[in-house]
Amino acid sequence: MKLEGEYVFSGARDTVWEVVRDPEVLSTALPGTEKFVLVGENEYEGKMNVRIGPVSGTFGGKLTVTTAVPPESYTLIVEGTGKVGFLKGTGDVVLVDQGDDTTLMKYSGEVQIGGRVASVGQRLFDTVSKSMIKQGLDQLNTVVQARTKSD
Amino acid sequence: MTKKFIGKRIKRNEDPRLLTGQALFVDDVEIPGMLHAAFVRSDYAHARILSIDVSDARQRPGVIAVYTAEDMGDEWELGPPLVSPPPTLEDVIFHSRRQAPLAKGKIHHAGEAIVVVIAENRYIAEDAVEDIWVEYEPLPVVGDIEKGIQPDSPLVHDDLDSNLAAHIHQRKGDYEAAKAKADLVLKRRFFIERGAAVAMENRGIVANWDCRSQQMTIWDTTQAPIPIRNGTAARLGLSENQVRVIAPFLGGGFGPKMMMFYPEEMLIPWLSMKLCRPIKWIEDRRENFYATTQERGQIHDVELALSSDGQILGLKDDFLHDTGAYDPYGLTIPLNTQSHVMGPYTTENFSSEIKVVFTNKTITTPVRGAGRPQGVYVIERMLDLAAKELGIDLIEIRKRNFIPPEAFPYDHKIIDQAFVPLVLDSGNYKPVIDKAAEMIGYEDFVKNEQPRLRAQGKHVGIGILPFIETTGVGPYEGARVQIETNGKVNLATGIGTQGQGHFTSFAQVVAEQLGVKVSDVRIVTGDTSEFHWGTGTFASRGAVVAGNAIHAASKRVRQKVLKLASKVLETPEDELELEDGMVRVADIPQQSISLGELAALANPLRGAVEPGTEPGLEATDYFGPKYGATAFGVHAMILEVDPETMMIEIKRYITVEDCGTVLNPLILEGQIHGGVSMGIGNSYYEQLHFDESGQLLNASLADYLIVTAHEMPSRIEIGHMETRSPFNELGTKGVGEAGAIPVPACFAQALENALQDYDLEILETPLSPNRLYELLYKKE
């Protein structure tokens, strides 16, 4: 399954870069996150509650950031498993400085899901994941705005 | 002789019980102290099992036992092969790979059982399933049969060189020579996707090992109780007489309940013996989508060589068949496809190579139609294309190729799925297609109605095509008929019942011989303690094979009745008649004796039974046909499609069936209605969607679309013709699958006809509104 989208942050690229790489911020921003910690260089471990239509459950997993080019781009590798199935994905994130103190984020990726999430939830997976990303990014944007103001 | 009961529209004996909730289904079985099972099933289609942690589950209060493959120790063994490969052909390759009770080491398809939990109730068992943690190493998945057969494909079974499960090539005549002489050679590729059977009742099993009486009783949603009994006894080291298998009322079978043995069928009785407790397992709907077998799934490369007047000179059909992760059912489905691709047509030159491919998907075994719809689809689509190319009418091109009535029994000169020569017993095809054409008003529709509607901007199309259905195959079935002292008749037969109306149609066969009321025949089907010889309900064989066994046993009881009555009434046998539960002297009806009184006389309390005679009015007999009985039929439909929304309305639906002697037209029509609805599903709605990693994406009835009343035509008009089978005394042919078989082909024909402005060629099934949209508007 493909995931693709764009988002405009109301802040400079450097600020955005800091925020999107900060585990503490991420753990509060991503909806349903129970735990999100940095465990090694560019490696995070987390736990997340997900509800997709009739399927809900906790996913435990790992997020690895590879080929990070601060503050322009990075690649994410996500792997999660839970009682309701599994999830595996890679995504590319690009941050574009728009010159007016806003930053455009472009993301695109491939996600593979299995188990109950796939067999019963796939019809809703697209919508749910999009809304979760949107919620998460909105939350990050609030942090970006707050940091921009305090600078 | 005019029939009194056979062929009559008699209401079903079983319906009052079914309609008032008094029929026993497996899930109705409640036994004090009964435990419940739930399974951990694989989320991955292909993976190595690295570790299984069941420690938390074992700690959960109410959990009685947790078993993995390792925990089964030496008692872990694979399921038996259900059908062996054909021994009669040269160069047959067949790699038998069978399902395990619990997966060991490697997972071969999503939904494969890994751990079984036994608990005090299902809630606890399901919670304990959530406690279990399985660690996997995912492996590359074989999802597509075409890619799966390539040399660089990942392997489903590591010990094989490739994913080729089986290979078989059947030929007759010389296809290449025929092709060289042909005026027209058409070549096409067809894709046929997977669907599910979706019986209303999922699978289920209750096993009760009684340690004290050393008896095993199993209630199982199986179409084959006797083989389940025999196999269970063998697996558990018991005498066959210690095992009783009951297949009570089933909410539909459609083929997948014929799989022997499902992992659950191996495990639950074994666990009941281990724990000395009754155990119940009832499949849920999601499990049904993964763990119950499926069908269709083939890719055909077809060549049809014709003369300019539309005569078939030769046919070549090489195809790939998806068997899923294992192949316990042998070559039944692809051989059935091969048998039906020549269908009702004289085909002198034929070549067909089958490659069966392992994939990381659920096993395929017959689902109503069992390979036949694929064969019918291929040949009928090819004939439609040929008719168009040669400018011959759709009906005419078929008539020109029909096997003529005087050619029967007709040997197609290949072997069929039962490994016997494909001999069509009888048939008279032209009158059937003429009748269907007349019923649907073919000529008038094409000449007047369609142009008129098209002028109004309506996209209406017609389809009409024939099919054969090989039915009533061996090896045999049996029956025991007994007249009781109350004058009622008891009939026991080994085959199970899944809604076919056996309690009525079989009673009619008995009543015909014994002159009793149909409602006075008490029937037991599918209980091995009542009758323990036979195979099962499959391949549209109940009315043919069991029906004729019942007929034979009833005749023998009739002979006993006449012999005894002749003595009692002091009248020669040929002057006696059996009517209204009495034996009467034909001319003097007041001189009579009831069957009940005769039964009492046949089992005296005092005196001596003559040497060489048997007590009672009872007989057991069997029927085993050498060849099957081949039914024939024509379906026709008129549909309208909206090329903007892709929504379809079937305006009229006609079937004309020739299934030999009809036992009960009411039941036959019910079979046709159900079959047609499955066929419509197979045409436009029902498809199992797997992603590239072997994940089924529509494993719920919210996403997997089964046909509802809305998609059905408002009426199905049914016509009957009767060409009796010469190979059995009743003259019956099967009809259980007939309704489903030709529908996808007829649907494609009608849809193409409705969309004739779009230059559409339909070479795949099932379609869907989305897929039709792609075909119409996304052409490259």
Coordinates of N, CA and C in Angstrom, one line a residue, chain B residues 356-505:
Chain B
V356 N 0.1 -27.9 -12.2 CA -0.4 -27.5 -10.9 C 0.7 -26.8 -10.1
V357 N 0.4 -25.7 -9.5 CA 1.4 -24.9 -8.9 C 1.1 -24.7 -7.4
F358 N 2.2 -24.9 -6.6 CA 2.0 -24.6 -5.2 C 2.2 -23.1 -5.0
T359 N 1.3 -22.5 -4.1 CA 1.5 -21.1 -3.8 C 1.3 -20.9 -2.3
N360 N 1.7 -19.8 -1.7 CA 1.5 -19.5 -0.3 C 0.1 -19.0 0.0
K361 N -0.9 -19.8 -0.4 CA -2.3 -19.5 -0.2 C -3.0 -20.7 0.4
T362 N -4.2 -20.4 0.8 CA -5.1 -21.5 1.3 C -5.2 -22.6 0.2
I363 N -5.3 -23.8 0.7 CA -5.5 -25.0 -0.2 C -6.7 -24.8 -1.1
T364 N -6.6 -25.2 -2.3 CA -7.9 -25.3 -3.1 C -8.4 -26.7 -3.2
T365 N -9.6 -26.9 -3.0 CA -10.3 -28.1 -3.2 C -11.7 -27.8 -3.9
P366 N -12.4 -28.8 -4.4 CA -13.6 -28.4 -5.1 C -14.6 -27.5 -4.3
V367 N -15.1 -26.5 -5.0 CA -16.2 -25.6 -4.6 C -17.2 -25.7 -5.7
R368 N -18.5 -26.0 -5.3 CA -19.6 -26.2 -6.3 C -19.2 -25.8 -7.7
G369 N -19.1 -26.8 -8.5 CA -18.6 -26.7 -9.9 C -17.3 -27.4 -10.1
A370 N -16.4 -27.3 -9.1 CA -15.2 -28.1 -9.0 C -14.4 -28.2 -10.3
G371 N -14.0 -27.1 -10.8 CA -13.2 -27.1 -12.1 C -14.0 -27.0 -13.3
R372 N -15.3 -27.4 -13.2 CA -16.1 -27.4 -14.4 C -16.4 -26.0 -15.0
P373 N -16.7 -25.0 -14.1 CA -16.9 -23.7 -14.6 C -15.8 -23.1 -15.4
Q374 N -14.5 -23.5 -15.0 CA -13.4 -23.0 -15.8 C -13.4 -23.6 -17.2
G375 N -13.6 -24.9 -17.3 CA -13.6 -25.5 -18.6 C -14.7 -24.9 -19.5
V376 N -15.9 -24.8 -18.9 CA -17.0 -24.3 -19.6 C -16.7 -22.8 -20.1
Y377 N -16.2 -22.0 -19.2 CA -15.8 -20.6 -19.5 C -14.9 -20.6 -20.7
V378 N -13.9 -21.4 -20.7 CA -12.9 -21.3 -21.7 C -13.5 -21.7 -23.1
I379 N -14.2 -22.8 -23.2 CA -14.6 -23.2 -24.5 C -15.8 -22.3 -25.0
E380 N -16.6 -21.9 -24.1 CA -17.8 -21.1 -24.5 C -17.3 -19.7 -24.9
R381 N -16.3 -19.1 -24.2 CA -15.8 -17.8 -24.6 C -15.2 -18.0 -26.0
M382 N -14.4 -19.1 -26.2 CA -13.8 -19.3 -27.5 C -14.8 -19.4 -28.6
L383 N -15.9 -20.1 -28.4 CA -16.9 -20.3 -29.4 C -17.6 -18.9 -29.7
D384 N -17.8 -18.1 -28.7 CA -18.4 -16.8 -28.9 C -17.5 -16.0 -29.9
L385 N -16.2 -16.0 -29.6 CA -15.2 -15.3 -30.4 C -15.2 -15.8 -31.9
A386 N -15.3 -17.2 -31.9 CA -15.3 -17.8 -33.3 C -16.5 -17.4 -34.0
A387 N -17.7 -17.4 -33.3 CA -19.0 -17.1 -34.0 C -18.9 -15.7 -34.6
K388 N -18.3 -14.8 -33.8 CA -18.2 -13.4 -34.2 C -17.3 -13.3 -35.4
E389 N -16.1 -14.0 -35.3 CA -15.1 -13.9 -36.4 C -15.7 -14.5 -37.7
L390 N -16.5 -15.6 -37.6 CA -17.0 -16.3 -38.8 C -18.4 -15.9 -39.2
G391 N -19.0 -15.0 -38.4 CA -20.3 -14.5 -38.8 C -21.4 -15.5 -38.7
I392 N -21.2 -16.4 -37.7 CA -22.2 -17.4 -37.4 C -23.0 -17.1 -36.2
D393 N -24.2 -17.4 -36.2 CA -25.1 -17.2 -35.0 C -24.6 -18.0 -33.8
L394 N -24.7 -17.4 -32.6 CA -24.2 -18.0 -31.3 C -24.7 -19.4 -31.1
I395 N -26.0 -19.6 -31.3 CA -26.6 -20.9 -31.1 C -26.2 -21.9 -32.2
E396 N -26.2 -21.4 -33.4 CA -25.9 -22.2 -34.6 C -24.5 -22.8 -34.5
I397 N -23.5 -22.0 -34.1 CA -22.1 -22.6 -34.0 C -22.1 -23.7 -33.0
R398 N -22.9 -23.6 -32.0 CA -22.8 -24.7 -31.0 C -23.5 -25.9 -31.5
K399 N -24.7 -25.7 -32.1 CA -25.4 -26.9 -32.7 C -24.5 -27.6 -33.7
R400 N -23.7 -26.9 -34.5 CA -22.9 -27.6 -35.5 C -21.8 -28.5 -34.8
N401 N -21.6 -28.3 -33.6 CA -20.5 -29.0 -32.9 C -21.0 -30.0 -31.9
F402 N -22.3 -30.0 -31.6 CA -22.8 -30.9 -30.6 C -22.6 -32.4 -30.9
I403 N -22.3 -33.2 -29.9 CA -22.3 -34.6 -30.1 C -23.7 -35.0 -30.4
P404 N -23.9 -35.8 -31.5 CA -25.3 -36.1 -31.9 C -25.8 -37.2 -31.0
P405 N -27.2 -37.2 -30.9 CA -27.8 -38.1 -29.9 C -27.5 -39.6 -30.2
E406 N -27.2 -39.9 -31.4 CA -27.0 -41.3 -31.7 C -25.6 -41.8 -31.4
A407 N -24.7 -40.8 -31.0 CA -23.3 -41.1 -30.7 C -23.1 -41.6 -29.3
F408 N -24.2 -41.5 -28.5 CA -24.0 -41.9 -27.0 C -24.1 -43.4 -26.8
P409 N -23.5 -44.0 -25.8 CA -22.5 -43.3 -25.0 C -21.3 -42.9 -25.7
Y410 N -20.8 -41.6 -25.4 CA -19.8 -41.0 -26.2 C -18.5 -41.0 -25.4
D411 N -17.4 -41.5 -26.0 CA -16.1 -41.6 -25.3 C -15.3 -40.4 -25.7
H412 N -15.0 -39.5 -24.8 CA -14.2 -38.3 -25.2 C -12.7 -38.7 -25.2
K413 N -12.4 -39.9 -24.9 CA -11.0 -40.5 -25.0 C -9.9 -39.8 -24.2
I414 N -10.3 -39.2 -23.1 CA -9.3 -38.8 -22.1 C -9.9 -39.4 -20.7
I415 N -9.1 -39.4 -19.7 CA -9.6 -39.8 -18.4 C -10.2 -38.7 -17.6
D416 N -11.1 -39.0 -16.8 CA -11.8 -37.9 -16.0 C -11.2 -37.9 -14.6
Q417 N -11.8 -37.1 -13.7 CA -11.2 -36.9 -12.4 C -11.3 -38.2 -11.6
A418 N -12.1 -39.1 -12.0 CA -12.2 -40.4 -11.2 C -11.2 -41.4 -11.9
F419 N -10.4 -41.0 -12.8 CA -9.4 -41.8 -13.5 C -10.0 -42.9 -14.4
V420 N -11.3 -42.7 -14.7 CA -11.9 -43.6 -15.7 C -12.1 -42.9 -17.0
P421 N -12.3 -43.6 -18.1 CA -12.5 -42.9 -19.4 C -13.7 -41.9 -19.3
L422 N -13.5 -40.7 -19.9 CA -14.6 -39.7 -19.8 C -15.6 -40.1 -20.9
V423 N -16.6 -40.9 -20.4 CA -17.6 -41.4 -21.2 C -18.9 -40.6 -20.9
L424 N -19.5 -40.0 -21.8 CA -20.8 -39.3 -21.6 C -21.9 -40.3 -21.8
D425 N -22.7 -40.6 -20.8 CA -23.6 -41.7 -20.9 C -24.7 -41.5 -21.9
S426 N -25.3 -40.3 -22.0 CA -26.4 -40.1 -22.9 C -26.6 -38.6 -23.0
G427 N -27.4 -38.2 -24.0 CA -27.7 -36.8 -24.1 C -28.5 -36.5 -25.4
N428 N -29.2 -35.5 -25.5 CA -29.9 -35.0 -26.7 C -29.9 -33.5 -26.6
Y429 N -28.9 -32.9 -27.2 CA -28.6 -31.5 -26.8 C -29.4 -30.5 -27.5
K430 N -29.7 -30.7 -28.8 CA -30.4 -29.6 -29.6 C -31.7 -29.2 -29.1
P431 N -32.6 -30.2 -28.7 CA -33.9 -29.7 -28.2 C -33.8 -28.9 -26.9
V432 N -32.7 -29.1 -26.2 CA -32.5 -28.3 -24.9 C -32.2 -26.8 -25.2
I433 N -31.3 -26.6 -26.2 CA -30.9 -25.2 -26.5 C -32.1 -24.6 -27.3
D434 N -32.8 -25.4 -28.1 CA -34.0 -24.8 -28.8 C -35.0 -24.3 -27.7
K435 N -35.2 -25.2 -26.7 CA -36.2 -24.8 -25.7 C -35.8 -23.5 -25.0
A436 N -34.5 -23.5 -24.6 CA -34.1 -22.3 -23.9 C -34.2 -21.0 -24.8
A437 N -33.9 -21.2 -26.1 CA -34.0 -20.0 -27.0 C -35.4 -19.6 -27.1
E438 N -36.3 -20.6 -27.1 CA -37.7 -20.2 -27.2 C -38.2 -19.5 -25.9
M439 N -37.8 -20.1 -24.8 CA -38.2 -19.5 -23.5 C -37.8 -18.1 -23.4
I440 N -36.6 -17.8 -23.8 CA -36.1 -16.4 -23.6 C -36.5 -15.5 -24.8
G441 N -37.0 -16.1 -25.8 CA -37.4 -15.3 -27.0 C -36.2 -14.8 -27.8
Y442 N -35.2 -15.7 -28.0 CA -33.9 -15.3 -28.6 C -34.1 -14.5 -29.9
E443 N -34.8 -15.1 -30.8 CA -34.9 -14.4 -32.1 C -35.5 -13.1 -32.0
D444 N -36.6 -13.0 -31.3 CA -37.4 -11.7 -31.2 C -36.5 -10.7 -30.5
F445 N -35.8 -11.1 -29.5 CA -34.9 -10.2 -28.7 C -33.9 -9.6 -29.7
V446 N -33.2 -10.5 -30.4 CA -32.1 -10.0 -31.3 C -32.6 -9.1 -32.4
K447 N -33.8 -9.6 -33.0 CA -34.3 -8.8 -34.2 C -35.0 -7.5 -33.8
N448 N -35.8 -7.6 -32.7 CA -36.7 -6.5 -32.4 C -36.4 -5.7 -31.1
E449 N -36.4 -6.6 -30.1 CA -36.4 -6.0 -28.7 C -35.0 -5.2 -28.5
Q450 N -34.0 -5.9 -28.8 CA -32.6 -5.3 -28.5 C -32.4 -4.0 -29.3
P451 N -32.7 -4.0 -30.7 CA -32.6 -2.7 -31.4 C -33.5 -1.6 -30.9
R452 N -34.7 -2.0 -30.4 CA -35.6 -1.0 -29.9 C -35.0 -0.4 -28.6
L453 N -34.5 -1.2 -27.7 CA -34.0 -0.7 -26.4 C -32.7 0.0 -26.7
R454 N -31.9 -0.4 -27.6 CA -30.6 0.2 -27.9 C -30.9 1.6 -28.4
A455 N -32.0 1.7 -29.2 CA -32.3 3.1 -29.7 C -32.7 4.0 -28.6
Q456 N -33.2 3.5 -27.5 CA -33.5 4.3 -26.3 C -32.2 4.5 -25.5
G457 N -31.1 4.1 -25.9 CA -29.8 4.3 -25.2 C -29.6 3.3 -24.1
K458 N -30.3 2.2 -24.2 CA -30.1 1.1 -23.1 C -29.1 0.1 -23.6
H459 N -28.3 -0.3 -22.7 CA -27.3 -1.3 -23.0 C -27.7 -2.6 -22.5
V460 N -28.5 -3.3 -23.4 CA -29.0 -4.6 -23.0 C -28.3 -5.7 -23.9
G461 N -28.1 -6.8 -23.3 CA -27.4 -7.9 -24.0 C -28.0 -9.3 -23.6
I462 N -27.8 -10.2 -24.5 CA -28.3 -11.6 -24.3 C -27.2 -12.6 -24.3
G463 N -27.3 -13.6 -23.5 CA -26.4 -14.7 -23.5 C -27.1 -16.0 -23.5
I464 N -26.6 -16.9 -24.2 CA -27.2 -18.3 -24.2 C -26.2 -19.3 -24.5
L465 N -26.0 -20.3 -23.7 CA -25.0 -21.3 -23.9 C -25.2 -22.5 -23.1
P466 N -24.7 -23.6 -23.7 CA -24.9 -24.9 -23.0 C -23.7 -25.4 -22.2
F467 N -23.9 -26.4 -21.4 CA -22.8 -27.0 -20.6 C -23.1 -28.4 -20.3
I468 N -22.1 -29.2 -20.0 CA -22.4 -30.5 -19.5 C -21.9 -30.5 -18.1
E469 N -22.4 -31.5 -17.3 CA -21.9 -31.7 -16.0 C -21.7 -33.2 -15.7
T470 N -20.5 -33.6 -15.6 CA -20.3 -35.0 -15.2 C -20.7 -35.2 -13.8
T471 N -21.6 -36.1 -13.5 CA -22.1 -36.3 -12.2 C -22.1 -37.7 -11.8
G472 N -22.5 -38.0 -10.6 CA -22.8 -39.3 -10.1 C -21.7 -40.3 -10.3
V473 N -20.5 -39.9 -9.8 CA -19.4 -40.8 -10.0 C -19.3 -41.8 -8.8
G474 N -18.6 -42.9 -9.0 CA -18.4 -43.9 -8.0 C -17.6 -43.4 -6.8
P475 N -17.0 -44.3 -6.0 CA -17.1 -45.7 -6.2 C -18.5 -46.3 -5.9
Y476 N -19.1 -46.0 -4.8 CA -20.4 -46.6 -4.5 C -21.1 -45.9 -3.4
E477 N -22.3 -46.2 -3.2 CA -23.0 -45.8 -1.9 C -23.9 -47.0 -1.6
G478 N -24.4 -47.0 -0.4 CA -25.3 -48.1 0.1 C -26.5 -47.5 0.9
A479 N -27.4 -48.4 1.1 CA -28.6 -48.0 1.9 C -29.2 -49.2 2.6
R480 N -29.8 -49.0 3.7 CA -30.6 -50.1 4.4 C -32.0 -49.6 4.6
V481 N -33.0 -50.4 4.1 CA -34.4 -50.0 4.2 C -35.1 -51.1 5.1
Q482 N -35.9 -50.6 6.0 CA -36.5 -51.5 6.9 C -38.0 -51.1 7.1
I483 N -38.9 -52.0 7.0 CA -40.3 -51.7 7.4 C -40.5 -52.0 8.9
E484 N -41.0 -51.1 9.7 CA -41.1 -51.4 11.1 C -42.6 -51.8 11.4
T485 N -42.8 -52.4 12.6 CA -44.1 -52.9 12.9 C -45.2 -51.9 12.9
N486 N -44.8 -50.6 13.0 CA -45.8 -49.5 13.0 C -46.2 -49.1 11.6
G487 N -45.6 -49.9 10.6 CA -45.9 -49.6 9.2 C -45.1 -48.5 8.6
K488 N -44.2 -47.9 9.4 CA -43.4 -46.8 8.8 C -42.1 -47.4 8.4
V489 N -41.4 -46.7 7.5 CA -40.2 -47.2 6.9 C -39.0 -46.5 7.4
N490 N -37.9 -47.2 7.7 CA -36.7 -46.6 8.2 C -35.7 -46.7 7.0
L491 N -35.0 -45.6 6.7 CA -34.0 -45.7 5.7 C -32.7 -45.1 6.3
A492 N -31.6 -45.8 6.1 CA -30.3 -45.3 6.5 C -29.3 -45.3 5.3
T493 N -28.6 -44.2 5.1 CA -27.6 -44.2 4.1 C -26.4 -43.4 4.6
G494 N -25.2 -43.7 4.1 CA -24.0 -43.2 4.7 C -23.7 -41.7 4.3
I495 N -24.2 -41.2 3.2 CA -23.9 -39.9 2.8 C -24.5 -38.9 3.8
G496 N -23.8 -37.8 3.9 CA -24.3 -36.7 4.8 C -25.2 -35.8 4.0
T497 N -25.9 -34.9 4.7 CA -26.8 -34.0 4.0 C -26.5 -32.5 4.4
Q498 N -26.5 -31.7 3.4 CA -26.1 -30.3 3.7 C -27.2 -29.3 3.2
G499 N -28.4 -29.8 3.1 CA -29.5 -29.0 2.6 C -30.1 -29.4 1.3
Q500 N -29.7 -30.6 0.8 CA -30.2 -31.0 -0.6 C -31.6 -31.5 -0.6
G501 N -32.2 -31.7 0.6 CA -33.6 -32.2 0.5 C -33.6 -33.7 0.5
H502 N -32.5 -34.4 0.9 CA -32.4 -35.8 0.9 C -33.6 -36.5 1.7
F503 N -34.1 -35.8 2.7 CA -35.1 -36.4 3.6 C -36.5 -36.6 2.8
T504 N -36.5 -35.9 1.7 CA -37.7 -36.0 0.9 C -37.5 -36.7 -0.4
S505 N -36.5 -36.4 -1.2 CA -36.3 -37.0 -2.5 C -36.0 -38.5 -2.3

